[in-house]
Amino acid sequence: MAEVLALKSKLGSNHVCVLCEKEVDNFLPYEIDLQKALAFVEKYQTIGSDINNFSCPYCYSNDRERHLYLYLKALNIWDTINAQTSILHIAPERLLSILISKRNPLNYIKGDLYPENSSVQGVIKVDITNPQFDDDFFDIILANHIFEHIFDDVRAMNEIYRMLKKDGIAILQTPYSLNLANTYEDASIIGESEREEHFGQSDHIRIYSEQDFFNKLASAGFILNIHKSSEFFNEEEARKYGFNHKEDLILCLKTKT
């Protein structure tokens, strides 16, 4: 947490990017129709990105990777990443992946279904519903906002559990609705404009209900340890560092082989 405390000392700035450590006047909004996106968030009470404070104007880190980095620091997970650690990072964020690489983990696999579209160096093709890795291989698996894109999400959750070592952890952040009793999905909705209308983005295929998402993770075998953002950060810090203070940490533990 020393780096985070050092950033907190920069009281003269409006905002600070925790990844490039630059002071910024404002973070950049997500490049979508903000009025429509905010209306969608209000309608479904979705917990996801801070679309008003999405991107750092210097390093282009997004709000989700800044928040994840701060969570890793706050829970002292960051300090456990060393030469004995094996990590799988699905759809890796560029700045966060650079900082993880500097920790020199034993294995650091950066995977994406479409690696050719990734801006991150060293990304390989990984289909998380049919991954090529052995059982009980990874100490840490990071998958930040991917399940809303995956048709067979249950299989993906089961595969993540399979690959994780006993006592390993998976951080599986995903946007979800606070006012839906059941997950909303419809396989017949395939057009980009229709998906944007129904699910909030053209590449989303569902809106999870909070309880349904957590139940699916538990059914895969995970023990859930949900941390409120407010355990570590107040609303002023969320504003300063540019992340959604309502997005809790979904920490998933594997306690069995």
Short mmCIF file of C-alpha atoms in Angstrom, two decimals:
data_model
loop_
_atom_site.label_atom_id
_atom_site.label_comp_id
_atom_site.label_asym_id
_atom_site.label_seq_id
_atom_site.Cartn_x
_atom_site.Cartn_y
_atom_site.Cartn_z
CA MET A 1 0.00 0.00 0.00
CA ALA A 2 3.01 2.36 0.16
CA GLU A 3 2.50 3.48 -3.44
CA VAL A 4 -1.20 4.10 -2.82
CA LEU A 5 -0.43 6.14 0.30
CA ALA A 6 2.09 8.15 -1.67
CA LEU A 7 -0.55 8.93 -4.27
CA LYS A 8 -2.92 10.06 -1.53
CA SER A 9 -0.39 12.72 -0.61
CA LYS A 10 -0.90 14.48 -3.95
CA LEU A 11 -3.60 16.72 -2.52
CA GLY A 12 -3.19 19.46 -5.08
CA SER A 13 -4.54 17.45 -8.01
CA ASN A 14 -8.15 16.86 -8.98
CA HIS A 15 -7.43 13.26 -9.95
CA VAL A 16 -4.51 10.82 -9.94
CA CYS A 17 -4.03 7.76 -12.15
CA VAL A 18 -2.71 5.01 -9.88
CA LEU A 19 -1.11 3.19 -12.81
CA CYS A 20 0.97 5.91 -14.47
CA GLU A 21 0.94 8.08 -11.29
CA LYS A 22 0.21 11.26 -13.22
CA GLU A 23 -2.02 14.01 -11.90
CA VAL A 24 -4.90 14.75 -14.24
CA ASP A 25 -7.55 17.46 -14.33
CA ASN A 26 -10.20 14.98 -15.42
CA PHE A 27 -10.50 11.39 -16.56
CA LEU A 28 -12.02 10.88 -19.99
CA PRO A 29 -15.56 9.52 -20.37
CA TYR A 30 -16.24 6.24 -22.13
CA GLU A 31 -16.68 6.83 -25.86
CA ILE A 32 -20.37 6.02 -26.10
CA ASP A 33 -23.62 7.94 -25.97
CA LEU A 34 -23.34 8.97 -22.32
CA GLN A 35 -26.95 10.06 -21.99
CA LYS A 36 -28.20 6.72 -23.28
CA ALA A 37 -25.68 4.77 -21.18
CA LEU A 38 -26.57 6.62 -17.99
CA ALA A 39 -30.29 6.04 -18.66
CA PHE A 40 -29.56 2.31 -19.05
CA VAL A 41 -27.63 2.24 -15.76
CA GLU A 42 -30.50 4.02 -14.03
CA LYS A 43 -33.10 1.65 -15.49
CA TYR A 44 -31.37 -1.55 -14.39
CA GLN A 45 -29.29 -0.18 -11.51
CA THR A 46 -26.25 -1.82 -13.05
CA ILE A 47 -22.92 -1.94 -11.25
CA GLY A 48 -20.02 -1.73 -13.67
CA SER A 49 -17.69 0.90 -15.06
CA ASP A 50 -17.55 4.55 -14.09
CA ILE A 51 -18.41 5.71 -17.58
CA ASN A 52 -17.90 9.37 -16.71
CA ASN A 53 -14.35 8.76 -15.46
CA PHE A 54 -13.27 5.92 -17.69
CA SER A 55 -9.87 6.59 -19.20
CA CYS A 56 -6.63 8.27 -18.11
CA PRO A 57 -5.69 10.93 -20.70
CA TYR A 58 -2.00 10.00 -20.35
CA CYS A 59 -1.73 6.22 -20.21
CA TYR A 60 -5.33 5.35 -21.27
CA SER A 61 -5.80 2.99 -18.34
CA ASN A 62 -9.47 2.32 -17.74
CA ASP A 63 -11.41 2.63 -14.51
CA ARG A 64 -11.72 -1.13 -14.05
CA GLU A 65 -7.99 -1.81 -14.14
CA ARG A 66 -7.27 1.10 -11.79
CA HIS A 67 -9.84 -0.27 -9.34
CA LEU A 68 -8.54 -3.83 -9.66
CA TYR A 69 -4.96 -2.68 -9.06
CA LEU A 70 -6.05 -0.84 -5.91
CA TYR A 71 -7.95 -3.91 -4.71
CA LEU A 72 -4.89 -6.11 -5.24
CA LYS A 73 -2.86 -3.64 -3.21
CA ALA A 74 -5.43 -3.22 -0.44
CA LEU A 75 -5.77 -6.98 0.09
CA ASN A 76 -1.99 -7.52 -0.08
CA ILE A 77 -2.46 -9.87 -3.03
CA TRP A 78 -0.07 -7.74 -5.05
CA ASP A 79 2.83 -8.53 -2.71
CA THR A 80 2.25 -12.28 -3.11
CA ILE A 81 3.04 -12.10 -6.85
CA ASN A 82 6.61 -13.34 -7.16
CA ALA A 83 8.87 -15.85 -8.88
CA GLN A 84 6.77 -18.77 -7.57
CA THR A 85 3.40 -17.43 -8.79
CA SER A 86 1.47 -18.64 -11.83
CA ILE A 87 -1.13 -16.22 -13.19
CA LEU A 88 -3.73 -16.40 -15.94
CA HIS A 89 -4.96 -12.98 -17.05
CA ILE A 90 -7.94 -13.12 -19.42
CA ALA A 91 -8.46 -10.14 -21.75
CA PRO A 92 -5.54 -8.44 -20.01
CA GLU A 93 -5.52 -4.71 -19.47
CA ARG A 94 -2.37 -3.13 -20.90
CA LEU A 95 -1.07 -1.07 -17.98
CA LEU A 96 -1.97 -3.63 -15.35
CA SER A 97 -0.28 -6.39 -17.35
CA ILE A 98 2.93 -4.36 -17.60
CA LEU A 99 3.01 -3.89 -13.82
CA ILE A 100 2.31 -7.59 -13.21
CA SER A 101 5.15 -8.56 -15.58
CA LYS A 102 7.53 -6.41 -13.54
CA ARG A 103 6.80 -8.66 -10.55
CA ASN A 104 8.47 -11.51 -12.53
CA PRO A 105 5.90 -14.24 -11.84
CA LEU A 106 6.89 -17.82 -12.61
CA ASN A 107 4.17 -18.10 -15.26
CA TYR A 108 2.19 -15.16 -16.55
CA ILE A 109 -0.24 -16.17 -19.27
CA LYS A 110 -2.06 -13.35 -21.01
CA GLY A 111 -4.97 -14.82 -22.93
CA ASP A 112 -7.67 -13.54 -25.23
CA LEU A 113 -10.10 -15.17 -27.62
CA TYR A 114 -8.97 -12.68 -30.27
CA PRO A 115 -5.32 -11.90 -29.46
CA GLU A 116 -4.87 -10.14 -32.78
CA ASN A 117 -7.17 -7.39 -31.50
CA SER A 118 -5.31 -6.90 -28.23
CA SER A 119 -2.96 -3.97 -27.60
CA VAL A 120 -1.07 -6.02 -25.02
CA GLN A 121 2.22 -7.65 -25.94
CA GLY A 122 2.57 -11.41 -25.59
CA VAL A 123 -1.12 -12.27 -25.63
CA ILE A 124 -1.95 -15.79 -26.78
CA LYS A 125 -5.23 -17.29 -27.92
CA VAL A 126 -7.25 -18.68 -25.03
CA ASP A 127 -10.87 -19.77 -25.24
CA ILE A 128 -11.88 -19.68 -21.60
CA THR A 129 -14.65 -22.21 -22.28
CA ASN A 130 -12.04 -24.66 -23.60
CA PRO A 131 -8.63 -23.58 -22.27
CA GLN A 132 -5.44 -25.50 -22.97
CA PHE A 133 -4.05 -25.56 -19.41
CA ASP A 134 -3.76 -28.36 -16.86
CA ASP A 135 -5.84 -28.83 -13.74
CA ASP A 136 -4.64 -27.02 -10.61
CA PHE A 137 -2.12 -24.93 -12.53
CA PHE A 138 -2.68 -21.27 -11.59
CA ASP A 139 -2.37 -19.49 -8.27
CA ILE A 140 -4.27 -16.44 -9.51
CA ILE A 141 -6.77 -15.99 -12.34
CA LEU A 142 -7.93 -12.51 -13.32
CA ALA A 143 -10.99 -12.05 -15.52
CA ASN A 144 -12.22 -8.48 -15.43
CA HIS A 145 -15.62 -7.95 -17.10
CA ILE A 146 -15.64 -10.92 -19.47
CA PHE A 147 -18.65 -13.08 -18.53
CA GLU A 148 -21.17 -10.67 -20.02
CA HIS A 149 -19.55 -11.49 -23.39
CA ILE A 150 -19.48 -15.32 -23.10
CA PHE A 151 -22.36 -17.51 -24.26
CA ASP A 152 -21.44 -20.56 -22.17
CA ASP A 153 -20.61 -18.68 -19.00
CA VAL A 154 -21.19 -21.69 -16.74
CA ARG A 155 -18.59 -23.72 -18.61
CA ALA A 156 -16.14 -20.82 -18.38
CA MET A 157 -16.64 -20.63 -14.61
CA ASN A 158 -16.12 -24.39 -14.30
CA GLU A 159 -12.93 -24.20 -16.35
CA ILE A 160 -11.54 -21.38 -14.25
CA TYR A 161 -12.24 -23.44 -11.13
CA ARG A 162 -10.57 -26.50 -12.70
CA MET A 163 -7.37 -24.63 -13.60
CA LEU A 164 -7.03 -22.94 -10.22
CA LYS A 165 -4.80 -24.50 -7.58
CA LYS A 166 -6.17 -25.43 -4.19
CA ASP A 167 -6.17 -22.24 -2.09
CA GLY A 168 -5.85 -20.24 -5.31
CA ILE A 169 -7.89 -17.11 -5.98
CA ALA A 170 -9.85 -15.84 -8.96
CA ILE A 171 -11.02 -12.26 -9.28
CA LEU A 172 -14.06 -12.32 -11.53
CA GLN A 173 -15.46 -8.81 -11.87
CA THR A 174 -18.63 -8.58 -13.95
CA PRO A 175 -21.35 -5.93 -14.28
CA TYR A 176 -24.69 -6.91 -12.79
CA SER A 177 -28.09 -5.42 -12.02
CA LEU A 178 -29.34 -4.69 -8.54
CA ASN A 179 -33.02 -4.68 -9.49
CA LEU A 180 -33.32 -7.77 -11.69
CA ALA A 181 -34.56 -10.90 -9.92
CA ASN A 182 -33.21 -13.08 -12.76
CA THR A 183 -30.50 -12.67 -15.37
CA TYR A 184 -31.86 -11.17 -18.58
CA GLU A 185 -30.61 -12.89 -21.73
CA ASP A 186 -32.13 -13.85 -25.06
CA ALA A 187 -30.12 -15.80 -27.64
CA SER A 188 -32.36 -14.52 -30.44
CA ILE A 189 -31.04 -10.99 -29.93
CA ILE A 190 -28.01 -10.96 -32.23
CA GLY A 191 -27.85 -7.55 -33.92
CA GLU A 192 -25.43 -5.00 -32.51
CA SER A 193 -28.02 -2.24 -32.16
CA GLU A 194 -30.50 -4.66 -30.56
CA ARG A 195 -27.88 -5.89 -28.09
CA GLU A 196 -26.99 -2.32 -27.22
CA GLU A 197 -30.65 -1.57 -26.59
CA HIS A 198 -31.30 -4.68 -24.51
CA PHE A 199 -27.96 -5.29 -22.79
CA GLY A 200 -26.30 -1.89 -22.75
CA GLN A 201 -23.47 -2.62 -25.22
CA SER A 202 -23.34 -4.17 -28.66
CA ASP A 203 -20.93 -6.90 -27.48
CA HIS A 204 -22.87 -7.83 -24.33
CA ILE A 205 -25.19 -10.83 -24.42
CA ARG A 206 -26.85 -10.62 -21.01
CA ILE A 207 -27.48 -8.55 -17.91
CA TYR A 208 -26.77 -10.59 -14.81
CA SER A 209 -28.87 -10.29 -11.72
CA GLU A 210 -26.58 -9.95 -8.73
CA GLN A 211 -27.77 -13.10 -6.97
CA ASP A 212 -27.82 -15.23 -10.12
CA PHE A 213 -24.22 -14.34 -10.94
CA PHE A 214 -23.07 -15.17 -7.42
CA ASN A 215 -25.09 -18.42 -7.43
CA LYS A 216 -23.44 -19.52 -10.69
CA LEU A 217 -19.99 -18.94 -9.24
CA ALA A 218 -20.89 -20.87 -6.09
CA SER A 219 -22.27 -23.75 -8.20
CA ALA A 220 -18.90 -23.96 -9.97
CA GLY A 221 -17.36 -24.68 -6.57
CA PHE A 222 -16.06 -21.28 -5.53
CA ILE A 223 -16.25 -19.87 -2.03
CA LEU A 224 -17.20 -16.22 -2.51
CA ASN A 225 -15.53 -13.49 -0.52
CA ILE A 226 -17.20 -10.24 -1.57
CA HIS A 227 -15.43 -7.10 -0.42
CA LYS A 228 -17.26 -3.78 -0.44
CA SER A 229 -15.26 -1.02 -2.06
CA SER A 230 -16.08 1.10 0.99
CA GLU A 231 -13.99 -1.28 3.13
CA PHE A 232 -10.91 0.27 1.56
CA PHE A 233 -11.87 3.49 -0.23
CA ASN A 234 -14.26 6.34 0.46
CA GLU A 235 -16.26 8.12 -2.25
CA GLU A 236 -13.77 10.97 -2.48
CA GLU A 237 -10.94 8.51 -3.17
CA ALA A 238 -13.08 6.80 -5.81
CA ARG A 239 -13.61 10.17 -7.50
CA LYS A 240 -9.92 11.08 -7.20
CA TYR A 241 -8.63 7.80 -8.66
CA GLY A 242 -11.45 7.33 -11.15
CA PHE A 243 -13.44 4.19 -10.39
CA ASN A 244 -16.97 3.15 -9.48
CA HIS A 245 -17.21 3.12 -5.69
CA LYS A 246 -20.24 0.81 -5.94
CA GLU A 247 -18.30 -1.99 -7.64
CA ASP A 248 -17.40 -4.56 -5.01
CA LEU A 249 -14.51 -7.01 -5.33
CA ILE A 250 -15.68 -10.49 -6.36
CA LEU A 251 -12.95 -12.63 -4.84
CA CYS A 252 -13.45 -16.34 -5.54
CA LEU A 253 -11.58 -18.95 -3.53
CA LYS A 254 -10.88 -22.58 -4.35
CA THR A 255 -10.62 -24.66 -1.20
CA LYS A 256 -10.77 -28.16 -2.73
CA THR A 257 -8.65 -30.00 -5.30
#
